[in-house]
Short mmCIF file of C-alpha atoms and ligand atoms in Angstrom, two decimals:
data_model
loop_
_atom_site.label_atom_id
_atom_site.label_comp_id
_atom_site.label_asym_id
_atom_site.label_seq_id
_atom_site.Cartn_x
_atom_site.Cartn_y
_atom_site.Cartn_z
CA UNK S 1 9.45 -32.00 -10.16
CA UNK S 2 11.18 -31.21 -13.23
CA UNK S 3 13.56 -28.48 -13.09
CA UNK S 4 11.75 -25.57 -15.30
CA UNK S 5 8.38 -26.44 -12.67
CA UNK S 6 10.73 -25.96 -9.61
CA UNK S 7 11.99 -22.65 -10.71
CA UNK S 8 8.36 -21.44 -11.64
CA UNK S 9 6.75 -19.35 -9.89
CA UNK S 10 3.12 -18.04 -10.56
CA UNK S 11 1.44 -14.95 -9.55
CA UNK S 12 -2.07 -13.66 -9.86
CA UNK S 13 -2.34 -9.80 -9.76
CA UNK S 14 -0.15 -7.05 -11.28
CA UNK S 15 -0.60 -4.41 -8.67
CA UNK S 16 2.22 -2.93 -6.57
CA UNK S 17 2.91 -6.50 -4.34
CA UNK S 18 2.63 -8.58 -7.85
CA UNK S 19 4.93 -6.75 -10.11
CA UNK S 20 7.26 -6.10 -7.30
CA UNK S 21 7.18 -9.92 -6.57
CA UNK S 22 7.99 -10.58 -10.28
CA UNK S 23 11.01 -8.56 -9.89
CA UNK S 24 11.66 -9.65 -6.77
CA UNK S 25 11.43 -13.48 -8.04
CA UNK S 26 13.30 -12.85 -11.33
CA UNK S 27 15.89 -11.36 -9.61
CA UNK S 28 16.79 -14.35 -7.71
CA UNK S 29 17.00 -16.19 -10.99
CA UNK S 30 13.29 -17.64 -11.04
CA UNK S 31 11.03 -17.63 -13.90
CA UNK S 32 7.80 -16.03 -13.48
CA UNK S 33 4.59 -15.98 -15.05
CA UNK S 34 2.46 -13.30 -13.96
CA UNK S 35 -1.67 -13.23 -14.66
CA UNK S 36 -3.55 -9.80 -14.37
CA UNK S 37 -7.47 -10.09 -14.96
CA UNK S 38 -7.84 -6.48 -15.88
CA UNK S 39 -6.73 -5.87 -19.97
CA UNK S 40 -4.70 -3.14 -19.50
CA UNK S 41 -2.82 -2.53 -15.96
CA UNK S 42 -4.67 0.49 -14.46
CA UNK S 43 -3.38 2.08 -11.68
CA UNK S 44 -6.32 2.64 -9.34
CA UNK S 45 -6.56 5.87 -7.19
CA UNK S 46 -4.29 8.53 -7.94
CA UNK S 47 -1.24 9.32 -5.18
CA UNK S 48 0.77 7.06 -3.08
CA UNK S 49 3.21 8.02 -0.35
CA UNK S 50 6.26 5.63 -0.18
CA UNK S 51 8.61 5.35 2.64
CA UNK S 52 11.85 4.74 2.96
CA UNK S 53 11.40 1.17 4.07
CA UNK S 54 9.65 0.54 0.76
CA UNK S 55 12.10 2.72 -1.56
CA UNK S 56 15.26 0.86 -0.27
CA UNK S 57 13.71 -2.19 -1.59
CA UNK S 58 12.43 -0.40 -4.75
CA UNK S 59 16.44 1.04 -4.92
CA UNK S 60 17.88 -2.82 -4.99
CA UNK S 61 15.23 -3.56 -7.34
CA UNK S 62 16.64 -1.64 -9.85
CA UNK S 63 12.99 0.73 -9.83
CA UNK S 64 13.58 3.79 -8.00
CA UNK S 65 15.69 5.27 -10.55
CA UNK S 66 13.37 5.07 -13.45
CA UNK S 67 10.83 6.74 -10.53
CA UNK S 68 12.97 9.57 -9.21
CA UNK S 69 12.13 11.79 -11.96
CA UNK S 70 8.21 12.09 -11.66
CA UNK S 71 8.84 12.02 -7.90
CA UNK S 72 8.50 14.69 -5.22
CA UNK S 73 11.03 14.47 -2.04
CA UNK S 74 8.57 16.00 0.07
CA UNK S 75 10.37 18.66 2.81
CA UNK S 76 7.97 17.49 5.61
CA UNK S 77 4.85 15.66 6.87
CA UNK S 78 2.93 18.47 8.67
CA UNK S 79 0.08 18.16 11.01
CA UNK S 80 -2.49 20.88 10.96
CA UNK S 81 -5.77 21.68 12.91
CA UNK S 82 -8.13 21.61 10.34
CA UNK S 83 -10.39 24.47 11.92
CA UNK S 84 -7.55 27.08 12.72
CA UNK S 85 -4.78 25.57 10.37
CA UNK S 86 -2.47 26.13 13.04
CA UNK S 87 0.67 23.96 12.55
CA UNK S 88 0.67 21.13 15.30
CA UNK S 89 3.85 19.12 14.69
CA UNK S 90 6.69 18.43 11.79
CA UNK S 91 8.38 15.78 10.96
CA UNK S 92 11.38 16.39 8.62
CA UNK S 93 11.59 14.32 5.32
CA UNK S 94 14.02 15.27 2.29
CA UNK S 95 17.48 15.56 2.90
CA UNK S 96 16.70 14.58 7.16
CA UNK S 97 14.88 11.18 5.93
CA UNK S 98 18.01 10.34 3.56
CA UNK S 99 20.10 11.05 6.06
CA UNK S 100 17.82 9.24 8.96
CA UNK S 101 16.90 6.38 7.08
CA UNK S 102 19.16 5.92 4.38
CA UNK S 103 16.50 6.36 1.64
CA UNK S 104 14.11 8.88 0.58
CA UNK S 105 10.55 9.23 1.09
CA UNK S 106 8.68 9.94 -1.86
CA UNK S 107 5.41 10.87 -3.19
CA UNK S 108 4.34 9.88 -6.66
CA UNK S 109 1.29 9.68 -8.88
CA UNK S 110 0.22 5.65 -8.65
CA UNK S 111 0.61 5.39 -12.37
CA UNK S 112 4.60 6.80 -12.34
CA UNK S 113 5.23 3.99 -9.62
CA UNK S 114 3.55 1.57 -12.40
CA UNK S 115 5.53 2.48 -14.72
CA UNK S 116 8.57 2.74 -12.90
CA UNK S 117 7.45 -1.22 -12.14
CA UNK S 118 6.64 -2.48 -15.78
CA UNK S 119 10.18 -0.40 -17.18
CA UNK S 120 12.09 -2.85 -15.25
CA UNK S 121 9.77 -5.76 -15.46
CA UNK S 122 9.98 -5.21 -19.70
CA UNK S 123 13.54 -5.52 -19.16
CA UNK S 124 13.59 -9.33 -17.74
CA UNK S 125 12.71 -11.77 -20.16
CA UNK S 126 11.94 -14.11 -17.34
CA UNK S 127 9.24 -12.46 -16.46
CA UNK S 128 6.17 -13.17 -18.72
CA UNK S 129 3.11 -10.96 -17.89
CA UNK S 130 -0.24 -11.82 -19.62
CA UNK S 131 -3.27 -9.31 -18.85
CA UNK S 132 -7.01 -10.14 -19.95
CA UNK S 133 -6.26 -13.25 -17.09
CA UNK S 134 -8.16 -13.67 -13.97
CA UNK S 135 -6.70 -16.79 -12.07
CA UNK S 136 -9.99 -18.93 -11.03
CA UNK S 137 -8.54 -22.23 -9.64
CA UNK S 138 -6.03 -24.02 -8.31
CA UNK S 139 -4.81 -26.95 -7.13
CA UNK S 140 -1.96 -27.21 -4.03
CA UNK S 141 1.35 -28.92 -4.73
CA UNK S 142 4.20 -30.02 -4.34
CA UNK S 143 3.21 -28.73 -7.69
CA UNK S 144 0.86 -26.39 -7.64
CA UNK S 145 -1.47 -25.90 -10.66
CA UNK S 146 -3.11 -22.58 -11.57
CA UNK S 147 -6.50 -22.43 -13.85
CA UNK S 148 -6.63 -19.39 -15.91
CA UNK S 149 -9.33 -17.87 -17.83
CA UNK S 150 -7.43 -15.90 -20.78
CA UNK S 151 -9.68 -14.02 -23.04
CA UNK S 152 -12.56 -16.86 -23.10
CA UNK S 153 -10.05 -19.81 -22.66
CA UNK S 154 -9.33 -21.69 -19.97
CA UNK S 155 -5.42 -22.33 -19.54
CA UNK S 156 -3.47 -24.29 -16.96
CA UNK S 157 -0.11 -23.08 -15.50
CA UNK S 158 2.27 -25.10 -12.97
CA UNK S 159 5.28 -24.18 -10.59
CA UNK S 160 6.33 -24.90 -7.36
CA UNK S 161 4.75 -21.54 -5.78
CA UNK S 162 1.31 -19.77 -6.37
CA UNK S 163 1.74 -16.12 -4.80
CA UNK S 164 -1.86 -14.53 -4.80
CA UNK S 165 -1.17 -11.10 -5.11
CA UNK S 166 -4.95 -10.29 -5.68
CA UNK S 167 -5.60 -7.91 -3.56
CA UNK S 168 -7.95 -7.26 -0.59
CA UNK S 169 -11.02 -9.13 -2.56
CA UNK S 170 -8.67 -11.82 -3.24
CA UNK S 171 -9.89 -14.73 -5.10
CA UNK S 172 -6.50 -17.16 -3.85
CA UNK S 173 -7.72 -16.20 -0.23
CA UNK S 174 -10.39 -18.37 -0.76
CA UNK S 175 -9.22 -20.75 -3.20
CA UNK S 176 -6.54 -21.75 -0.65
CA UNK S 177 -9.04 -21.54 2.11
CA UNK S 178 -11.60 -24.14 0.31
CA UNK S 179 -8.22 -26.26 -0.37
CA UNK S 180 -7.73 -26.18 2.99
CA UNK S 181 -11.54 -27.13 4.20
CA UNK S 182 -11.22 -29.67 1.28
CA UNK S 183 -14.32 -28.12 -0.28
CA UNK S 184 -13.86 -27.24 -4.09
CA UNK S 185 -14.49 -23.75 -3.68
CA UNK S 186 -14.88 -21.50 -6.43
CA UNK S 187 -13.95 -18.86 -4.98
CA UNK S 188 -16.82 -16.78 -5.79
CA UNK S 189 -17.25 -14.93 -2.06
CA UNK S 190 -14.83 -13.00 -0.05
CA UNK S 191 -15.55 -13.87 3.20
CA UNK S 192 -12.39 -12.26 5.12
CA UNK S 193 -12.73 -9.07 4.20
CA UNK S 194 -14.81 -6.62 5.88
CA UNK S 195 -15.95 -3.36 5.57
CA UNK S 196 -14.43 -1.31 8.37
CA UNK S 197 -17.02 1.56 8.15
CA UNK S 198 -14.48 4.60 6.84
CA UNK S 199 -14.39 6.13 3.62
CA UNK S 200 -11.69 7.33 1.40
CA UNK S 201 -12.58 10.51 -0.90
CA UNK S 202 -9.98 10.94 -3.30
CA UNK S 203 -9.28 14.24 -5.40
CA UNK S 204 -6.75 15.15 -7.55
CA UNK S 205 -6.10 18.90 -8.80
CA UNK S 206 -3.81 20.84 -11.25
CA UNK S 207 -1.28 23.21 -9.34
CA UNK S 208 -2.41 25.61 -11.54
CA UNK S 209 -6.19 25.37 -10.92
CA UNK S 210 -8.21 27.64 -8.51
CA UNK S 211 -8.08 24.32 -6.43
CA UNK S 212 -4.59 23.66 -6.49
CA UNK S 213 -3.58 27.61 -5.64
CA UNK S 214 -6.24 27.37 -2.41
CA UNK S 215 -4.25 24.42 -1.09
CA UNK S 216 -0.75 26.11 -1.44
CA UNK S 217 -2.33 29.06 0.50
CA UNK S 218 -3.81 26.84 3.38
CA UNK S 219 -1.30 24.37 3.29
CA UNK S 220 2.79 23.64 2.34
CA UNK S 221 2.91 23.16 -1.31
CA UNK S 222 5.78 21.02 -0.91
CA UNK S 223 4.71 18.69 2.19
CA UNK S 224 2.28 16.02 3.17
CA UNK S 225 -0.26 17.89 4.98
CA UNK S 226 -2.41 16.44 7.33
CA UNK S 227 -5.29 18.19 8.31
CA UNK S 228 -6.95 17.36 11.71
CA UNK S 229 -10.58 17.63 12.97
CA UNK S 230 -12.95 15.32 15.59
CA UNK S 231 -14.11 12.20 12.74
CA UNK S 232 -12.36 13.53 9.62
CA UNK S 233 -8.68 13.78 8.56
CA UNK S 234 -7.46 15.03 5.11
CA UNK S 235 -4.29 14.37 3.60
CA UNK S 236 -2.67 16.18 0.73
CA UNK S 237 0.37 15.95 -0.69
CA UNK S 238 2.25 17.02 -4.43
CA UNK S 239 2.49 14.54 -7.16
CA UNK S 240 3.43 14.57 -10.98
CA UNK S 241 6.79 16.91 -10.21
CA UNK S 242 4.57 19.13 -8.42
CA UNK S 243 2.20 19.62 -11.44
CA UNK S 244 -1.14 18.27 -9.21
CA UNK S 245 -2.08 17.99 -5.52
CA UNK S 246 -3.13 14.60 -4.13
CA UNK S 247 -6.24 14.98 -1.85
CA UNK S 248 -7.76 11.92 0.78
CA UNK S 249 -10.39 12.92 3.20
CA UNK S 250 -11.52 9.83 5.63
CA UNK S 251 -14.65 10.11 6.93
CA UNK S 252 -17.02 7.13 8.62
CA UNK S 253 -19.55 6.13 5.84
CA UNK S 254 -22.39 3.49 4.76
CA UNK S 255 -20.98 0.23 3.33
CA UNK S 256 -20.61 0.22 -0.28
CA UNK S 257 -20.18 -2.14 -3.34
CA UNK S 258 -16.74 -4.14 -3.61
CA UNK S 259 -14.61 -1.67 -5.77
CA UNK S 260 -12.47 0.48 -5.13
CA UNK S 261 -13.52 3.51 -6.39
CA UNK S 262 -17.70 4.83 -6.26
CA UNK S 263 -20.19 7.51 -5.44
CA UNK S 264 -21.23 8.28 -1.88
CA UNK S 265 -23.47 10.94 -0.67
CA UNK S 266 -20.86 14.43 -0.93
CA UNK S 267 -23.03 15.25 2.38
CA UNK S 268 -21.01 12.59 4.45
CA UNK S 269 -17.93 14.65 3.48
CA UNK S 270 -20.01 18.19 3.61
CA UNK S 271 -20.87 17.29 7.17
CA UNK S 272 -17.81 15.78 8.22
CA UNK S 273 -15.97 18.83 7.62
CA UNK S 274 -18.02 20.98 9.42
CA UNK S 275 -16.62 23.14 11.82
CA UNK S 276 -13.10 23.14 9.80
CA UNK S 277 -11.66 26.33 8.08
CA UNK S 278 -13.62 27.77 5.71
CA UNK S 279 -10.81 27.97 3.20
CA UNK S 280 -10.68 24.30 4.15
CA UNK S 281 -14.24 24.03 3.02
CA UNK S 282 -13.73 25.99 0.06
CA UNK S 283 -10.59 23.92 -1.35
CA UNK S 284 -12.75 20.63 -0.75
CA UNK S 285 -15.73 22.10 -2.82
CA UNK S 286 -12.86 23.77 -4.82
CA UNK S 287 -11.44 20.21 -5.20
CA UNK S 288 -14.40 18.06 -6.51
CA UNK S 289 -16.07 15.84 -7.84
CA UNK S 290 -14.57 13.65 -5.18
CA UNK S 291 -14.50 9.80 -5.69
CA UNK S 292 -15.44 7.45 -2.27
CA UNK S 293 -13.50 4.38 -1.52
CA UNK S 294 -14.84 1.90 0.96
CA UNK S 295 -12.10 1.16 3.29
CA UNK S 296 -11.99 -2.79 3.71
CA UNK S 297 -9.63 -5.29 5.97
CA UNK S 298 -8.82 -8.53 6.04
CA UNK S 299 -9.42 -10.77 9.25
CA UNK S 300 -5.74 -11.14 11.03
CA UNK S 301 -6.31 -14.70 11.83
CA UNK S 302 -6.68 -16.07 7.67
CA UNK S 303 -3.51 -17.78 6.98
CA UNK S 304 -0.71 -16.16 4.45
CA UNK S 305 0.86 -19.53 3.06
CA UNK S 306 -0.10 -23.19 2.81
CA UNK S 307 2.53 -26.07 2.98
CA UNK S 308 1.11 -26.68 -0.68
CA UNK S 309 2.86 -23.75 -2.23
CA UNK S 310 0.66 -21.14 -1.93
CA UNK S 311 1.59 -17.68 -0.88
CA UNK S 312 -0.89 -14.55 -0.07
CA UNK S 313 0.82 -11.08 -0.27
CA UNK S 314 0.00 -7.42 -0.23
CA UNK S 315 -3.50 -6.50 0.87
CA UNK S 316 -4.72 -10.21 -0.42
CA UNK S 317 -3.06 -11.45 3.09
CA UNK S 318 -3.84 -7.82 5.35
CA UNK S 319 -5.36 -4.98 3.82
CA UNK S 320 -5.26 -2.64 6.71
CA UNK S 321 -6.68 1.09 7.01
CA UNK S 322 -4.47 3.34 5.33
CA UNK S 323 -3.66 5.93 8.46
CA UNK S 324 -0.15 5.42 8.17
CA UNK S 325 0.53 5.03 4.65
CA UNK S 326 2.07 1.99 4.71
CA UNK S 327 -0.41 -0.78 3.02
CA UNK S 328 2.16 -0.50 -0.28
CA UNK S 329 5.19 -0.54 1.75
CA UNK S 330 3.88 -3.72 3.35
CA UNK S 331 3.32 -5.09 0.01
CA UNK S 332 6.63 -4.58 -1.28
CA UNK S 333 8.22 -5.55 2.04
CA UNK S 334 6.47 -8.82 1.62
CA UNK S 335 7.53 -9.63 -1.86
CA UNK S 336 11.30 -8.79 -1.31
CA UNK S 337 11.79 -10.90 1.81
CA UNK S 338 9.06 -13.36 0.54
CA UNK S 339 11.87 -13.72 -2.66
CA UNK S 340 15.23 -14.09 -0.24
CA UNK S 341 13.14 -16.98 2.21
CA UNK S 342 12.23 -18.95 -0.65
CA UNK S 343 15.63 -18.57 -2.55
CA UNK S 344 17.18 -19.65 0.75
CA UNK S 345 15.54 -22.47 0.91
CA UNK S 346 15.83 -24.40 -2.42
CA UNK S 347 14.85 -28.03 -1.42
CA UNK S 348 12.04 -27.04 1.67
CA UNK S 349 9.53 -24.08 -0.05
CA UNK S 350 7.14 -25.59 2.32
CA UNK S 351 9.46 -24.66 5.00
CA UNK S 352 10.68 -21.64 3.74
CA UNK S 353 7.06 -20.02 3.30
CA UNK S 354 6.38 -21.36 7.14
CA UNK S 355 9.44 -19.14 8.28
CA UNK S 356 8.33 -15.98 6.21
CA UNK S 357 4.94 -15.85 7.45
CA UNK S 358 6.38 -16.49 11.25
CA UNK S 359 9.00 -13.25 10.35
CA UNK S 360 6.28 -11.14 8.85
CA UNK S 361 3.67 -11.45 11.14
CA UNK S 362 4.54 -9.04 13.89
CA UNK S 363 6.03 -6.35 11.85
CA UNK S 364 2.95 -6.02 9.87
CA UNK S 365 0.75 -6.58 12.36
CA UNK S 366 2.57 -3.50 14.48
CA UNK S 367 2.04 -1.23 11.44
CA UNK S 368 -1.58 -1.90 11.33
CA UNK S 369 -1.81 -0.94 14.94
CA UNK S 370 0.28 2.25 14.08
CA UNK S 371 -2.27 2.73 11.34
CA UNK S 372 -5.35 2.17 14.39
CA UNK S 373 -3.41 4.69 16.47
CA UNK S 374 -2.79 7.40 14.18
CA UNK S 375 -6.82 7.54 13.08
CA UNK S 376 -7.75 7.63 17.13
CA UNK S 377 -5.32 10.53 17.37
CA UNK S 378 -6.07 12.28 14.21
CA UNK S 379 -9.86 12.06 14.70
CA UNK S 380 -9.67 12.74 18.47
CA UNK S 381 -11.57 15.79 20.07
CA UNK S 382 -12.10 17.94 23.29
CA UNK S 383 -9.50 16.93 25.84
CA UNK S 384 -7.73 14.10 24.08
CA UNK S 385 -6.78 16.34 21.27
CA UNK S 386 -5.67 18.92 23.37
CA UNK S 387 -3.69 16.53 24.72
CA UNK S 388 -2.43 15.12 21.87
CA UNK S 389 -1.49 18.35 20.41
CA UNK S 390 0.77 19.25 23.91
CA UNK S 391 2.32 15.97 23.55
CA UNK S 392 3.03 16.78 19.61
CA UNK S 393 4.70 20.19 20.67
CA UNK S 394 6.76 18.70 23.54
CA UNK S 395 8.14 15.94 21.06
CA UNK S 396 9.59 17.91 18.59
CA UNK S 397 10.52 17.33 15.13
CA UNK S 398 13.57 15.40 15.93
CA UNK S 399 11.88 12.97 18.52
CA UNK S 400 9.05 12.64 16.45
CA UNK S 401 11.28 11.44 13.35
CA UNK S 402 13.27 8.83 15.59
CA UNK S 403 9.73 7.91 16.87
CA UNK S 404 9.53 6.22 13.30
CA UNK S 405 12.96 4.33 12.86
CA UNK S 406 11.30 1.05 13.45
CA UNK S 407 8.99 1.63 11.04
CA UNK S 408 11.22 3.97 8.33
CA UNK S 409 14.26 2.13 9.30
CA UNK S 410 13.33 -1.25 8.58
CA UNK S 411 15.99 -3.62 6.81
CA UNK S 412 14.82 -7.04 5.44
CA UNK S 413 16.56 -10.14 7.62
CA UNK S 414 19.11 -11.83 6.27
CA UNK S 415 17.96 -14.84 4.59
CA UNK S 416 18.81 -17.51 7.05
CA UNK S 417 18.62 -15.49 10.14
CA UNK S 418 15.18 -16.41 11.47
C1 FAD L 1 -7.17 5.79 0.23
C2 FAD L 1 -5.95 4.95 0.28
C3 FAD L 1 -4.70 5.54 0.39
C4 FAD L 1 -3.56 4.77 0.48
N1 FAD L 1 -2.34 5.38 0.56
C5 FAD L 1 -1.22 4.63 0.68
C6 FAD L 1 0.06 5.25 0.77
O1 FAD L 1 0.17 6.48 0.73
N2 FAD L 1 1.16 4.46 0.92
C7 FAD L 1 1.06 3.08 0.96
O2 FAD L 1 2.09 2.40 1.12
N3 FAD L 1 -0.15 2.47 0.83
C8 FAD L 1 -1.28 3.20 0.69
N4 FAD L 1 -2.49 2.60 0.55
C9 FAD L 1 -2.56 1.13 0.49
C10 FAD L 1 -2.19 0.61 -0.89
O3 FAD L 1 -2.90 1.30 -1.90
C11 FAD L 1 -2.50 -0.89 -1.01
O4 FAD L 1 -2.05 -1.54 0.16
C12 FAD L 1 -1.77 -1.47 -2.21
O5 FAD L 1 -2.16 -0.82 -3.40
C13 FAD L 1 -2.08 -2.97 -2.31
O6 FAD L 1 -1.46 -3.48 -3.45
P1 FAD L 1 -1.75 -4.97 -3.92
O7 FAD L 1 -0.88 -5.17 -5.11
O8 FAD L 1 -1.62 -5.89 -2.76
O9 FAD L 1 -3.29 -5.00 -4.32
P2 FAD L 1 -4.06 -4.30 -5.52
O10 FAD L 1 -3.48 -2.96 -5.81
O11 FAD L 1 -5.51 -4.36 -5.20
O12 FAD L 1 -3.74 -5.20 -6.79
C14 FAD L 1 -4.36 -6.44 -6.97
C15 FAD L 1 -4.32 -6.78 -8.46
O13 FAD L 1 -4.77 -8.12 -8.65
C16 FAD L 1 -5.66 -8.18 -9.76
N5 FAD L 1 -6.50 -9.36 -9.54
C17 FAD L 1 -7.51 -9.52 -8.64
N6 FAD L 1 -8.00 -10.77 -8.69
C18 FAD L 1 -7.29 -11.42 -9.65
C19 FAD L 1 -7.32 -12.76 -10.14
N7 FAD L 1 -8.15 -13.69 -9.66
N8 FAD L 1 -6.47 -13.10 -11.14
C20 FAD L 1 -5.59 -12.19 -11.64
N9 FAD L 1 -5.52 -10.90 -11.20
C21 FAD L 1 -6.35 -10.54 -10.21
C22 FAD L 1 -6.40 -6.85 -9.68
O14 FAD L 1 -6.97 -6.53 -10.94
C23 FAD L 1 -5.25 -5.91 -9.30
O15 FAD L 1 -4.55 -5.45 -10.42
C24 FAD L 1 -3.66 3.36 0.45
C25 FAD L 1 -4.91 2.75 0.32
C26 FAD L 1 -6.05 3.53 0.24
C27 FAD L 1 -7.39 2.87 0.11
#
């Protein structure tokens, strides 16, 4: 291979786990070329919590300063009984997470964690980024050979590593999947991911609407709120310095179209919320038009990496159910330590991917179960909540936050230690 090819890598998809790959990548002294189908990067959905697991990567990376500023440091996550808005547990954040986990926990408007992303990637001219560019083939190495179509044309890239950041519809999935059958897929279907029957409604209000004043009255302006009820949770949280109010209600829902964002029936949400406050109520109608995101997975067993250089990240390897925030974290997890295996492992990438699938596995596969968890508690009624909220109250804030230092805590292995 000759040497510009064996320190090339490729990427398809500029979302959180692509861009932070290219840093990731370019950091380590690679070259990266990174393909985006849409024409302009978009940042879908509106808020995005990030833990301190992800922002001590994001800190190295040279990207949490340029997102501190439209960041809040939220003072708490709060759970709340969504009928009597009673407060059923706290967990401390600001100051207590810095101090707990050595890193803060954030929330941010998607698009300030974007641009946060592109400020540093703008500032690496090893990093070429080319939008208008869906990757459509490829074929596995040593080298590995990427098929682009840019604007019309169709364009061939090599390197020694493919990472298929394309999300949970992901077209490398299947590429890599036919390559492995030996059939020359097209990738056209997405056969390993699967509806899994909840809904996301998204809203976002002004502070300074009628909207945004009803959820500092039923809620903590400054917090991630979490309101409970049997079959619906809603979480809400500030964004934009405080300016707006993120808002995601999960309800069960009919299968939709593969997007992310579309109309369902504002009935599912009407009836799932019966039964909860009435200011409740009022903030959601308050709140809308609300947008509906079909919640999809991806099957556990599909394979991350192939010994022919290919590497799935992000929700293209395990889109999980969002219940504990953490599908974004796992994405930028991924592409840090996905960076320090390879780099460790000049002359074996084969190898080296082999290893960083084997080290990623369980920890992901624990959050996803943490994810599974929290929705069974959070949509739990009768005797199981009441249970649940005794066992919240004996906890305590302070058990409750060391409850989450395997998850908050995390610190990426030393390359070599596997
Ligand atoms: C309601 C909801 C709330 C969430 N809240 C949180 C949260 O608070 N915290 C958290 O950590 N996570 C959260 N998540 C999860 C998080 O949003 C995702 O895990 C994360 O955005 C995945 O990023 P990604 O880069 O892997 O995929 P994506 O964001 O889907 O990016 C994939 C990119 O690839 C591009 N692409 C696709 N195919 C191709 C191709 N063939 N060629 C080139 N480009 C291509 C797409 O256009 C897109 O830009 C939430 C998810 C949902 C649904």
């Amino acid at each position: 291979m000759d040497d510009s090819r064996s320190r090339q890598v490729l990427i398809a998809g500029a979302g959180i786990a692509g861009l932070t790959a290219a840093l990731a990548f370019s950091e380590r002294g690679y070259l990266v070329r990174l393909f985006e189908q849409a024409p302009r990067l978009e940042a879908a959905g509106a808020g995005i919590q990030l833990s301190p697991n992800a922002t001590r990567i994001l800190r190295q990376l040279g990207v949490l300063e340029q997102l501190l500023p439209a960041a809040v440091r939220p003072e708490a996550v709060v759970l709340r009984d969504a009928a009597t808005l009673r407060e059923l547990a706290r967990v401390p954040l600001g100051e207590a997470a810095e101090r707990r986990w050595q890193a803060p926990y954030l929330v941010a408007h998607r698009a300030d964690l974007q641009g946060a992303l592109m400020t540093r990637l703008t500032e690496r001219p090893d990093i070429s980024l080319v939008t208008d560019a869906r990757v459509s083939g490829v074929v596995p190495g040593p080298h590995v050979t990427a098929t682009a179509e840019i604007a019309g044309n169709t364009v061939e890239a090599g390197g020694f590593l493919l990472i298929g950041a394309d999300g949970v519809w992901s077209n490398i999935r299947n590429l890599s999947a036919s390559a492995r059958s030996g059939s020359a897929g097209s990738g056209a279907q997405s056969a390993s991911s699967r509806f899994s029957g909840e809904l996301a409604w998204r809203a976002t209000v002004r502070a300074d609407s009628a909207a945004g004043e009803a959820f500092a009255a039923v809620g903590s302006a400054n917090c991630v709120t979490t309101f409970l009820h049997p079959g619906f949770h809603m979480v809400a949280y500030p964004v934009s310095r405080g300016r707006a109010f993120n808002m995601v209600a999960f309800t069960a829902g009919e299968i939709m179209a593969e997007s992310w964002s579309g109309r369902a029936d504002p009935e599912i949400l009407a009836g799932a919320m019966r039964g909860t406050a009435a200011a409740l109520v009022r903030l959601a109608e308050d709140a809308g038009p609300w947008t509906a995101w079909p919640i999809h997975t991806v099957d556990k067993r599909q394979p991350w990496t192939t010994p022919g250089g290919i590497a799935l990240i992000g929700d293209a390897a395990h889109a999980m159910t969002p219940f504990a925030a953490q599908g974004a974290a796992m994405a930028i997890e991924d592409a840090a330590t996905l960076a320090g295996f390879v780099a460790a492992s000049p002359a074996d990438p084969a190898a080296a991917l082999a290893a960083w699938e084997k080290m990623r596995r369980p920890r992901v596969a624990k959050v996803a179960r943490r994810g599974a968890l929290n929705r069974l508690a959070w949509h739990a009624s009768g005797p199981v909540a009441v249970a649940r909220n005794l066992f919240l109250r004996l906890r305590g804030p302070e058990r409750l936050g060391a409850d989450l230092d395997w998850l908050y805590g995390w610190r990426a292995p030393e390359a070599g230690a596997r």
